[in-house]
Amino acid sequence: MRAVLPGKPQAKLQAVCVGQWADQRIIVYISGNAIVILAGPTQILQTIYHDDPRELEAVVVDEESGKIAACDQDSVHIYRPHGQEEGALRWSLQASQATDPHHRPITSLSWGSSEELLVGSSALQLYSTIESDQLIWTRKLANPVKYARFSYDAELIASTAFYDRLVKIWRRLSFGSDDVRFDFTYLSHPATVTGLHWRRPHQPDRTVDHVLYTLCADNVLRIWAATDPHGLQMLQLWAQVDLYESIQPRLSPSIKPSSRRYAFIIDSHDFIMATEQAVQNAGAKEKDHNPLDHLLEVAHRTPEVCVVLDRQGRMSAWGFENVGGKVRRKTNIFNVAHVEGLKLSFVQGPRPLENRVQFYNFCGAQSDSGFALLAHHFDGRIEWLETRVDQLFDPSPRASRLQSRALWSGHASPITKINRNASGRMILSRTTTDECLLWRQQDGNAGITLAKHSTFSVREHVSKACILKDGDLVAFIHRKTVSVWDTRKTIATRLASCAFEAEGTPLCLMVLPQSSTHPQLIHVATVTSKMEGIVWEICPPQSAQEEVSMNGDRGKVPLSQFCTFRIGEEEDLLFVLPVDPASSRPVASGVMDRFARDVAISCTKAGVLNMWTAQVDEEGPAIDWISTAQVETGIDDPSLVSATSIRKAAVVDQSRSRLTIWDTQGAQLEHEQRFEPYDAIQDLDWTSTPDKQSILAVGFPHRVLLLAQLRYNYLDAGAAWASIREVSIRELTPYPIGDSTWLGGGNMVIGAGNQLFVFDKEVDPQSEAVKALQPLSHRPISKDVFNVVARLNGPLPVFHPQFLSQCVLYGGIFMVEKVLVKLHKALRFFTDGDELDSFLGLSLEEFYARDQHEAAQKEAPVSSDGDDDEGLTEDVAGSLDESFAKISVPYLTSREQLQLANITECVALVKKHVNTMDENATRFLMFFRHHILKQAQSGIAPVAISWREITWAHHSQSQEVLLDLVTRQFKGRMLWENARESGVFMWMTDVSALRAQFEVIARNEYTKSDMKDPIDCSLYYMALKKKNVLVGLWRMAGWNREQRSTQRLLSNNFAEHRWKTAALKNAYALLGKHRFEYAAAFFLLADCPKDAVTVCINALGDLQLGIAVARVYEGDDGPVLKGVLKDLILPRAAREGNRWMASWAFWMLNRRDLAVGALLSPVHTLLDSAPSPGVQAKSFLSDDPALALLYRQLRDQTRSPLQSGSLVSARAEWEFVMQCARLYDRMGTDLGLPTAVVADVPTPGEATQEKAQRVKAAPTQFTEPEVSSLLDSFGF
């Protein structure tokens, strides 16, 4: 945490208290109905909120017991400390005591000895708080007390009333709760007493003479001491100092001196400690400096020091030596220093009370520079200043004597909303009582903090607000008016207001894109729940003089209604919100199309998101709106929606426990996460890095979770978003978060209760995403959130496994081989700490001209320097594998390094057979081998290869070679589980070869165990219609108790109806016994393939087995297979958004036009009665850019059908090409891959001209290019 704004301190005389308890410095102050307890400038120990909303009046700390007492006008609340030994110091309520109604309101508190508490009101009341609040003494007063202070030994009490010139000194005559008695005398003053201070002893248990310092309205400090123990007065006037005369200006005598004086006392103990620390912290040259020598001489006299200040930066310090001594010398009062140029932020407030400042000073271990000064400004702030006393009292000119460590301020009531401007440098906070403050982000030596920029005096309820013109203006929407405020001064002034009438409730207040013709004008708009909108035009003043002239000139109105509009016809509208501006102000692009910058997002009850851009037509006057994107989230009645102008949106469901993140440009789901129902999501805030990477802050009642976008990962189907930090305020305040927002530079501010917490931009080094970055570089990893997110999303090095895998998909196997050979050479002599070129010395041309390189490499091996002339041999691959085991490769995580080792082995395998396979077989073999290696390393049960690899193999012309290589992978003995894992019976197209391989599976299943059980292979031989083989196997199974009955049954003719019925009865009996596979075999024996396939798919949960049985039993044209494809595969593909599966299914159905269309269009749009697509169907994983490769292949094979009646329009093909380019860019593989889509355009031809026309024209003027030219021209 960088800074804390704990709340606005009360403008009360006892609103702040500083104490030292158990070696712990404690600063306590009251803000509204809260007690704020701090230990340092940014170290907040606890915030205690009272259930009673009434404001507190006073607070005080007992330095003996650590108890804290606070009061409102009627009651006193005592808090006891606990948990210090465990390192978790907290205060809990011990008791609350309501005072006598006749003795109210309470105005003063003071701790005495033995945990006694003095309560001052219209009476003095003394309570014992050891166990419970017990009233042990009370005394009615003539006037309500203003100050009532115990001396440090609790023997005397000094009290005075409001506007009173008499100080009453009470002397305790007896100690003990049974009989408490006081007598008193008066100390007369010529004017109203304005301050009291008892001298602090050097040690808490040390007895000292009583010394009282009093301040009066006549600017005179009076010192009272017990100089005559036999006199009638308990204290006698020892000396007095004229505060006005103590400061005499040395320079610029023409300047009128300030008449106001501020004073505070530095006790002797603190002054000596501060001097000692100054000596310890001083450098060698400073120790010989005269101010330090002078200070040492002063400290040897052990004086109390009175510091006097004025509002013009002048300071005078006076020392009091031997106060209370019987003999007073003239030298007992001496000048310590007189300095000028002291910079203190005295503000001339509109009310006299706001001009008051009270100072508190201390010296201790918590103050690194030796001396700390707290300035309580009654305008609502406390400033923590630090210095060394030698620098403070140095008479020579200094640029800075006091360093500001913190400025505590804030609100007096709970914060409900925080708005920010585009850059995040200005924020506007609002509370439940419509208190509005404008804050400015400041970058100081101690880090980021917030400074109060302007205060509003708003009398109407504020429903919406926005910050304009970098914080110079603020606009508010009230119930029936809109107002604009000038915030260039500390007190904001209302420039103008305008009444409006609209149907519905205003949902937002947004800034419209700035006009290029009149950039000085500002247009803001609101949209109501009835989709009606109003636009106001603001003509901001450029200077103070112009503001005056505008107020006097009625022809020039600073605020006026510009126009009204309707944004749509949706009746079930839930939200219309401005989008996050992504750190830049909205500016009109000049072109009104769907590529323009978004300014708003709307959401319906059905969860349909619409992104909107707008343009002001000043001639109209009118506003033009266009929907740039639409996303059907499928989330009914969402509770929260938020979007950013870089095309990202977050949606929270009705239960507030499910978060989804969408790419609005591609209508893709990027992330879904569920949280516990008790941890409801209540806020969403966006920010972006300088290179436009998105970060989302998800707000909960007591924490904020930061999610950062990641690269798309199609190699492992990895997540697209990850948590990088969790900010919790549970230890800081019990109040739930009201709102949070991003500041500039990646910092964050959280508002909870009446407090603002500013957190730095560092990420959590223990988060999984950040931990994965640790091996990326041998240099220390920056914890800056922007740097981390940039690393998580930057371009990949050419040796990254994802980049290499995409190169293989695009037929660049020889390019991959070249990269690996280069990497082998680079790692040969690599040591930790060395730099590794992310390009490995390869030129960009080698990647852009990949096709020519691939053709050349088919004729000649990879050439390299030294020993690598033969390319990626087994020796080179083995050497690389050894290097990966020993070296932490830069730019790769440990997981990615393991993947790279697998890729290397896969490429070495593929290279051996590359001349005997087509490209589709190469793709399958590459990723099948990678799948096998990954399965072996993970140790989980084998799962089937993806439908992408199945589809590659299905369209390969080298299936015989693939089948042989897959069989070798399983050591020449393929069982059904191996066949399912490799998808063999999905991608084989030759039905004869399919049946032959199925028979191989049958034999292997029969011989897989020593028992050789015919039941294991029954289903396979029944599908092959080879009952006689099965009969022979049963003949040899004499050990099986079912042999005789099974042989007798199988010996019958199942072409007859009676034996079919018998087979069906056996099948259903086996189903009842959960022997599903054997039951499916009997269904086939009864010639019921549909039932057998249903059992395989539903009961066994094996889709591939059901399809394989159908293909073997009936062939590819059988009704059962077609039924499975139509009724099961295609609906499932539509629900899951699996375009690979859908294309394969359509191809099997001989619907090749639909097989091509499924690669580009959502599957559910191609089916007559498709189920509604699930969330998975909208995932970014369903838009694999490798679909473009298969699309081109199938399109070329089906060119004639497409030209005669295509389901794929040229515009859809264009958008598909551009979407692939965006996906490659998001994957980090933007070298040679998206450029193959966009940059490899040949000399300007028809496609290029069509592209240029489309960019320039409005969407309604789109001109379709030739279908056959698009992907050819873009490198597919």
PDB file of C-alpha atoms in Angstrom, residues 161 191 207 461 496 505 606 662 718 778 937 1135:
ATOM      1  CA  ALA A 161     -14.739  26.577  29.658  1.00  0.00           C
ATOM      2  CA  ALA A 191      -8.163  36.942  27.339  1.00  0.00           C
ATOM      3  CA  THR A 207       8.136  12.663  39.430  1.00  0.00           C
ATOM      4  CA  HIS A 461     -28.590  14.452  -4.901  1.00  0.00           C
ATOM      5  CA  ALA A 496     -24.261  26.519 -15.003  1.00  0.00           C
ATOM      6  CA  THR A 505     -34.135   6.843 -15.208  1.00  0.00           C
ATOM      7  CA  ALA A 606     -31.283 -11.580 -22.095  1.00  0.00           C
ATOM      8  CA  TRP A 662     -15.550 -11.497 -23.606  1.00  0.00           C
ATOM      9  CA  GLY A 718      -4.534 -22.859 -21.829  1.00  0.00           C
ATOM     10  CA  HIS A 778      18.235 -14.351 -15.446  1.00  0.00           C
ATOM     11  CA  GLN A 937       4.696 -36.945 -18.396  1.00  0.00           C
ATOM     12  CA  ARG A1135     -23.174 -27.043 -28.182  1.00  0.00           C
TER      13      ARG A1135
END
